[in-house]
XYZ file of C-alpha atoms in Angstrom:
316
model
C -1.752 77.371 -20.108
C -1.008 74.520 -17.548
C 2.179 72.931 -17.726
C 2.357 69.082 -16.591
C 6.186 68.122 -14.993
C 7.054 64.470 -15.622
C 8.327 62.807 -12.724
C 11.765 61.050 -13.451
C 11.390 57.181 -12.428
C 13.360 56.249 -9.756
C 16.804 54.457 -10.779
C 16.413 50.902 -10.422
C 18.249 49.207 -7.603
C 21.109 47.228 -8.774
C 20.354 43.292 -7.325
C 21.878 42.182 -4.318
C 24.563 39.641 -4.321
C 23.811 36.663 -2.119
C 25.955 36.547 0.942
C 27.472 33.387 1.271
C 26.833 31.995 4.996
C 29.770 32.474 7.207
C 31.831 29.660 9.085
C 29.655 30.417 12.238
C 26.378 29.896 10.602
C 28.009 26.758 8.292
C 28.954 25.553 11.662
C 25.945 25.919 13.424
C 23.890 24.323 10.569
C 26.289 21.370 10.703
C 25.607 21.012 13.887
C 22.047 20.787 13.885
C 22.343 18.140 11.308
C 24.574 16.019 13.352
C 21.991 16.691 15.808
C 19.104 14.716 14.245
C 21.550 12.410 12.906
C 23.043 11.293 16.528
C 20.245 9.427 18.042
C 20.091 6.731 15.323
C 24.019 6.643 15.404
C 23.986 6.175 19.047
C 21.303 3.603 18.704
C 22.907 1.557 16.492
C 26.209 1.604 18.072
C 24.779 0.719 21.194
C 22.065 -1.928 20.376
C 23.750 -2.961 16.775
C 27.235 -2.723 17.026
C 28.175 -3.268 20.105
C 26.600 -6.863 20.441
C 28.288 -7.398 17.100
C 31.466 -6.875 18.122
C 31.068 -8.270 21.489
C 30.072 -11.577 19.527
C 32.928 -11.592 17.526
C 35.392 -11.415 20.481
C 33.284 -13.890 22.541
C 34.189 -16.127 19.691
C 37.685 -16.394 20.416
C 37.460 -16.747 24.046
C 37.012 -19.579 26.884
C 33.559 -18.038 27.848
C 31.774 -20.122 30.866
C 29.114 -19.185 33.028
C 31.666 -18.999 35.759
C 33.063 -15.677 33.667
C 29.745 -13.905 34.631
C 31.128 -13.905 38.048
C 34.775 -13.568 38.042
C 35.120 -11.351 34.457
C 37.448 -13.883 33.295
C 37.490 -15.136 29.322
C 40.770 -16.223 28.741
C 41.723 -15.808 24.809
C 41.662 -19.334 23.397
C 42.353 -18.436 19.763
C 40.454 -20.404 17.108
C 39.864 -23.376 19.513
C 36.436 -22.620 19.191
C 36.342 -22.172 15.567
C 37.899 -25.409 15.122
C 35.378 -27.581 17.691
C 32.575 -26.079 15.968
C 33.502 -26.734 12.278
C 34.537 -29.919 13.050
C 31.616 -30.947 14.673
C 29.387 -32.986 12.304
C 26.481 -31.667 13.928
C 27.508 -28.235 12.411
C 27.588 -29.101 8.731
C 24.190 -30.767 9.480
C 22.712 -28.001 10.734
C 23.971 -25.259 7.630
C 22.279 -28.046 5.419
C 19.175 -28.000 7.182
C 19.308 -24.059 7.296
C 19.594 -23.953 3.432
C 16.454 -26.359 3.033
C 14.216 -24.949 5.363
C 15.102 -21.224 4.377
C 14.885 -21.882 0.373
C 11.725 -24.715 1.141
C 10.397 -21.667 3.302
C 10.811 -18.823 0.582
C 9.616 -20.894 -2.488
C 6.422 -21.981 -0.884
C 5.223 -18.711 0.755
C 6.544 -16.819 -2.401
C 4.463 -18.949 -4.576
C 1.085 -19.368 -2.597
C 1.310 -15.640 -1.300
C 1.641 -14.584 -5.184
C -1.060 -16.711 -6.105
C -3.375 -15.603 -3.588
C -2.323 -11.983 -4.419
C -3.427 -12.238 -7.872
C -6.971 -14.322 -6.857
C -7.877 -11.352 -4.419
C -6.703 -8.239 -7.053
C -9.927 -8.911 -8.876
C -12.990 -7.670 -7.166
C -15.934 -10.197 -5.769
C -18.165 -10.523 -2.665
C -16.524 -11.110 0.511
C -12.784 -10.468 -0.901
C -11.921 -7.921 2.106
C -13.480 -10.569 4.591
C -11.329 -13.240 3.272
C -8.095 -11.292 2.979
C -8.722 -10.107 6.742
C -8.967 -14.031 7.853
C -5.830 -15.112 5.750
C -3.688 -12.383 7.825
C -4.538 -14.400 11.114
C -1.626 -16.766 10.938
C 0.752 -13.839 10.630
C -0.815 -11.947 13.562
C -0.534 -14.910 15.884
C 2.898 -14.892 17.833
C 5.246 -17.723 16.420
C 5.522 -19.775 19.575
C 1.663 -19.908 19.640
C 1.450 -20.993 16.263
C 4.279 -23.638 16.991
C 2.425 -25.262 20.096
C -1.105 -25.657 18.020
C 0.481 -27.144 15.220
C 2.637 -29.446 17.344
C -0.835 -30.664 18.933
C -2.488 -30.462 15.227
C 0.596 -32.920 13.795
C 0.880 -34.983 16.809
C 0.643 -38.792 15.722
C -1.446 -40.092 18.179
C -3.822 -37.797 18.841
C -3.180 -34.891 16.333
C -6.287 -33.531 14.318
C -4.535 -34.301 10.947
C -4.077 -38.089 11.226
C -7.527 -37.944 13.112
C -8.938 -36.658 9.719
C -6.770 -38.680 7.145
C -8.051 -41.608 8.815
C -11.638 -40.724 8.645
C -10.978 -40.383 4.749
C -9.241 -43.898 4.830
C -5.512 -42.353 4.117
C -3.884 -43.594 6.891
C -3.972 -41.664 9.983
C -0.705 -42.774 11.486
C 1.914 -40.664 10.139
C 4.602 -39.351 12.503
C 4.871 -35.824 11.280
C 6.975 -34.454 13.615
C 8.753 -37.613 15.315
C 10.264 -39.181 12.158
C 13.821 -37.906 11.126
C 11.988 -37.922 7.352
C 9.157 -36.272 8.079
C 10.011 -33.740 10.828
C 12.270 -31.117 8.763
C 8.970 -31.065 5.488
C 6.740 -30.558 8.526
C 8.417 -27.576 9.954
C 8.599 -26.051 6.382
C 5.225 -26.626 5.753
C 4.304 -24.940 9.091
C 6.799 -21.948 8.259
C 5.103 -21.430 4.616
C 1.517 -21.418 6.480
C 2.837 -18.630 8.759
C 4.622 -16.442 6.029
C 1.871 -16.505 3.124
C -0.297 -13.550 4.506
C 3.118 -11.437 4.602
C 3.987 -12.255 0.915
C 0.323 -11.826 -0.058
C -0.402 -8.741 1.497
C 2.975 -7.265 -0.070
C 2.583 -8.650 -3.291
C -1.090 -7.595 -3.584
C 0.076 -3.995 -2.860
C 2.436 -3.975 -5.589
C -0.465 -5.313 -8.158
C -2.408 -2.358 -6.900
C 0.148 -0.117 -8.131
C 0.389 -1.491 -11.578
C -1.585 0.552 -14.383
C -4.270 -1.115 -15.832
C -3.942 0.452 -18.899
C -1.016 -2.246 -19.683
C -3.571 -4.871 -19.291
C -5.820 -3.346 -21.183
C -3.203 -2.923 -24.096
C -2.367 -6.671 -23.900
C -5.739 -7.547 -23.920
C -5.895 -5.742 -27.151
C -2.934 -7.360 -28.540
C -4.634 -10.767 -27.871
C -2.032 -11.841 -25.436
C -3.393 -14.747 -23.201
C -3.737 -14.413 -19.278
C -0.494 -16.554 -19.063
C 1.398 -14.094 -21.261
C 0.161 -11.264 -19.963
C 1.034 -12.391 -16.476
C 4.659 -13.218 -17.698
C 5.111 -10.258 -19.752
C 3.531 -7.496 -17.849
C 3.045 -8.699 -14.231
C 6.007 -10.236 -13.338
C 8.460 -7.530 -14.672
C 6.182 -4.419 -13.146
C 6.674 -6.437 -9.562
C 10.046 -7.212 -9.901
C 10.872 -4.368 -6.932
C 8.296 -5.540 -4.794
C 9.283 -9.487 -5.241
C 13.090 -8.374 -4.247
C 11.927 -6.935 -0.889
C 9.771 -9.818 -0.363
C 12.726 -12.380 -0.947
C 15.035 -10.229 1.140
C 12.804 -9.727 4.292
C 11.795 -13.336 4.125
C 15.146 -14.684 3.825
C 16.375 -12.283 6.903
C 13.401 -13.588 8.820
C 13.393 -17.393 8.169
C 17.349 -18.086 8.335
C 17.271 -17.195 11.765
C 14.008 -18.803 13.176
C 14.102 -20.542 16.082
C 11.169 -20.022 18.392
C 9.013 -22.524 15.704
C 11.579 -25.134 15.651
C 11.950 -24.869 19.507
C 8.062 -25.280 19.869
C 7.594 -27.768 17.195
C 10.807 -30.493 17.435
C 13.212 -28.693 20.155
C 15.547 -29.456 16.829
C 14.641 -33.289 17.140
C 14.097 -35.946 16.377
C 18.066 -37.121 15.759
C 18.984 -33.649 15.045
C 16.870 -33.759 11.789
C 15.610 -30.266 12.642
C 18.800 -28.767 13.836
C 19.412 -25.380 12.145
C 22.232 -22.622 12.667
C 19.825 -21.016 14.934
C 18.825 -23.581 16.946
C 22.487 -24.902 17.245
C 23.272 -21.568 18.593
C 20.493 -21.723 21.329
C 21.792 -25.597 22.275
C 25.773 -24.298 22.319
C 24.869 -21.333 24.182
C 22.071 -22.030 26.693
C 22.062 -25.707 26.774
C 25.651 -26.794 27.190
C 26.462 -23.459 28.393
C 29.570 -23.153 25.427
C 29.321 -19.323 25.065
C 32.292 -19.399 22.985
C 30.897 -22.148 20.614
C 27.494 -20.447 20.335
C 29.369 -17.140 19.385
C 30.673 -18.651 16.409
C 27.480 -20.141 15.088
C 25.998 -16.778 15.655
C 28.611 -15.134 13.549
C 28.227 -17.610 10.608
C 24.391 -16.770 10.521
C 25.744 -12.955 10.470
C 28.401 -13.759 7.526
C 25.713 -15.394 5.386
C 23.252 -12.596 5.819
C 25.893 -9.963 5.217
C 26.965 -11.925 2.071
C 23.468 -11.994 0.875
C 23.085 -8.428 1.763
C 25.798 -7.388 -0.312
C 24.588 -9.472 -3.495
C 21.428 -8.072 -3.093
C 22.907 -4.466 -2.969
C 24.909 -5.232 -5.840
C 21.965 -6.260 -8.120
C 19.948 -3.190 -7.345
C 22.652 -0.963 -8.085
C 23.110 -2.717 -11.324
C 19.389 -2.614 -12.013
C 19.484 1.402 -11.211
C 22.347 1.756 -13.855
């Protein structure tokens, strides 16, 4: 007779309690986190924080070329601010900046959106045409300004020659008339900014689910109704990004205007960016230049605050 002996199961081990990290371990982890963040913080403080503070301080000083040698920049209170705000040229430059920024953003966005919608459908050579449209964006802005200055020349420009050939009048003073110069600069800047708007908006269109368009077609929606009720709402986050980036890059444009008109004729294309340059590096009044630069920074900061508040409201 065989007797089998059953082996008693081993008692289950009680689960170990999670041991909270000690103070040394938590401190090392916190130091490691700051180690990754520190380079970015140092970079921001050196290349953004210090110039910003220095520019604000300079706007309250009598800062001249002599200061670079002597280091003496006496404090003059709000004299720089008063002289800038009382100058009639500042008001004109502010108005021109608003017109230039609004006109450029409106033209770039509308044409860029139209091209993005056009290229959203497949057709032969569509990729080649998209690549060619990117060329104005890839060319340096100074080069674009010089080329367009030759094109828009009143006497020898290609545009006037072409218009004269068509019998439409070939003597338009595009860049030499105070009434035409600002409009010409806006049109050139629209030409430069169209590719950026088209690329970003085209990417946004690619992310819209095709099922939404199929549902709209089944409901009998027209092309315009589909665009208004499907495309635009789905593109809203991308449109916000495009307009914000466009505003930040347009409101401070300097090189294009200098290459085209140098702020003329008769200060007709003088903006806050060109006025900052003129005060600082032409008249060598660095205090006044700092004041105008601070106004530009303030305008950008106000716009950024409204943008962040709008995004926060949409998120809720």
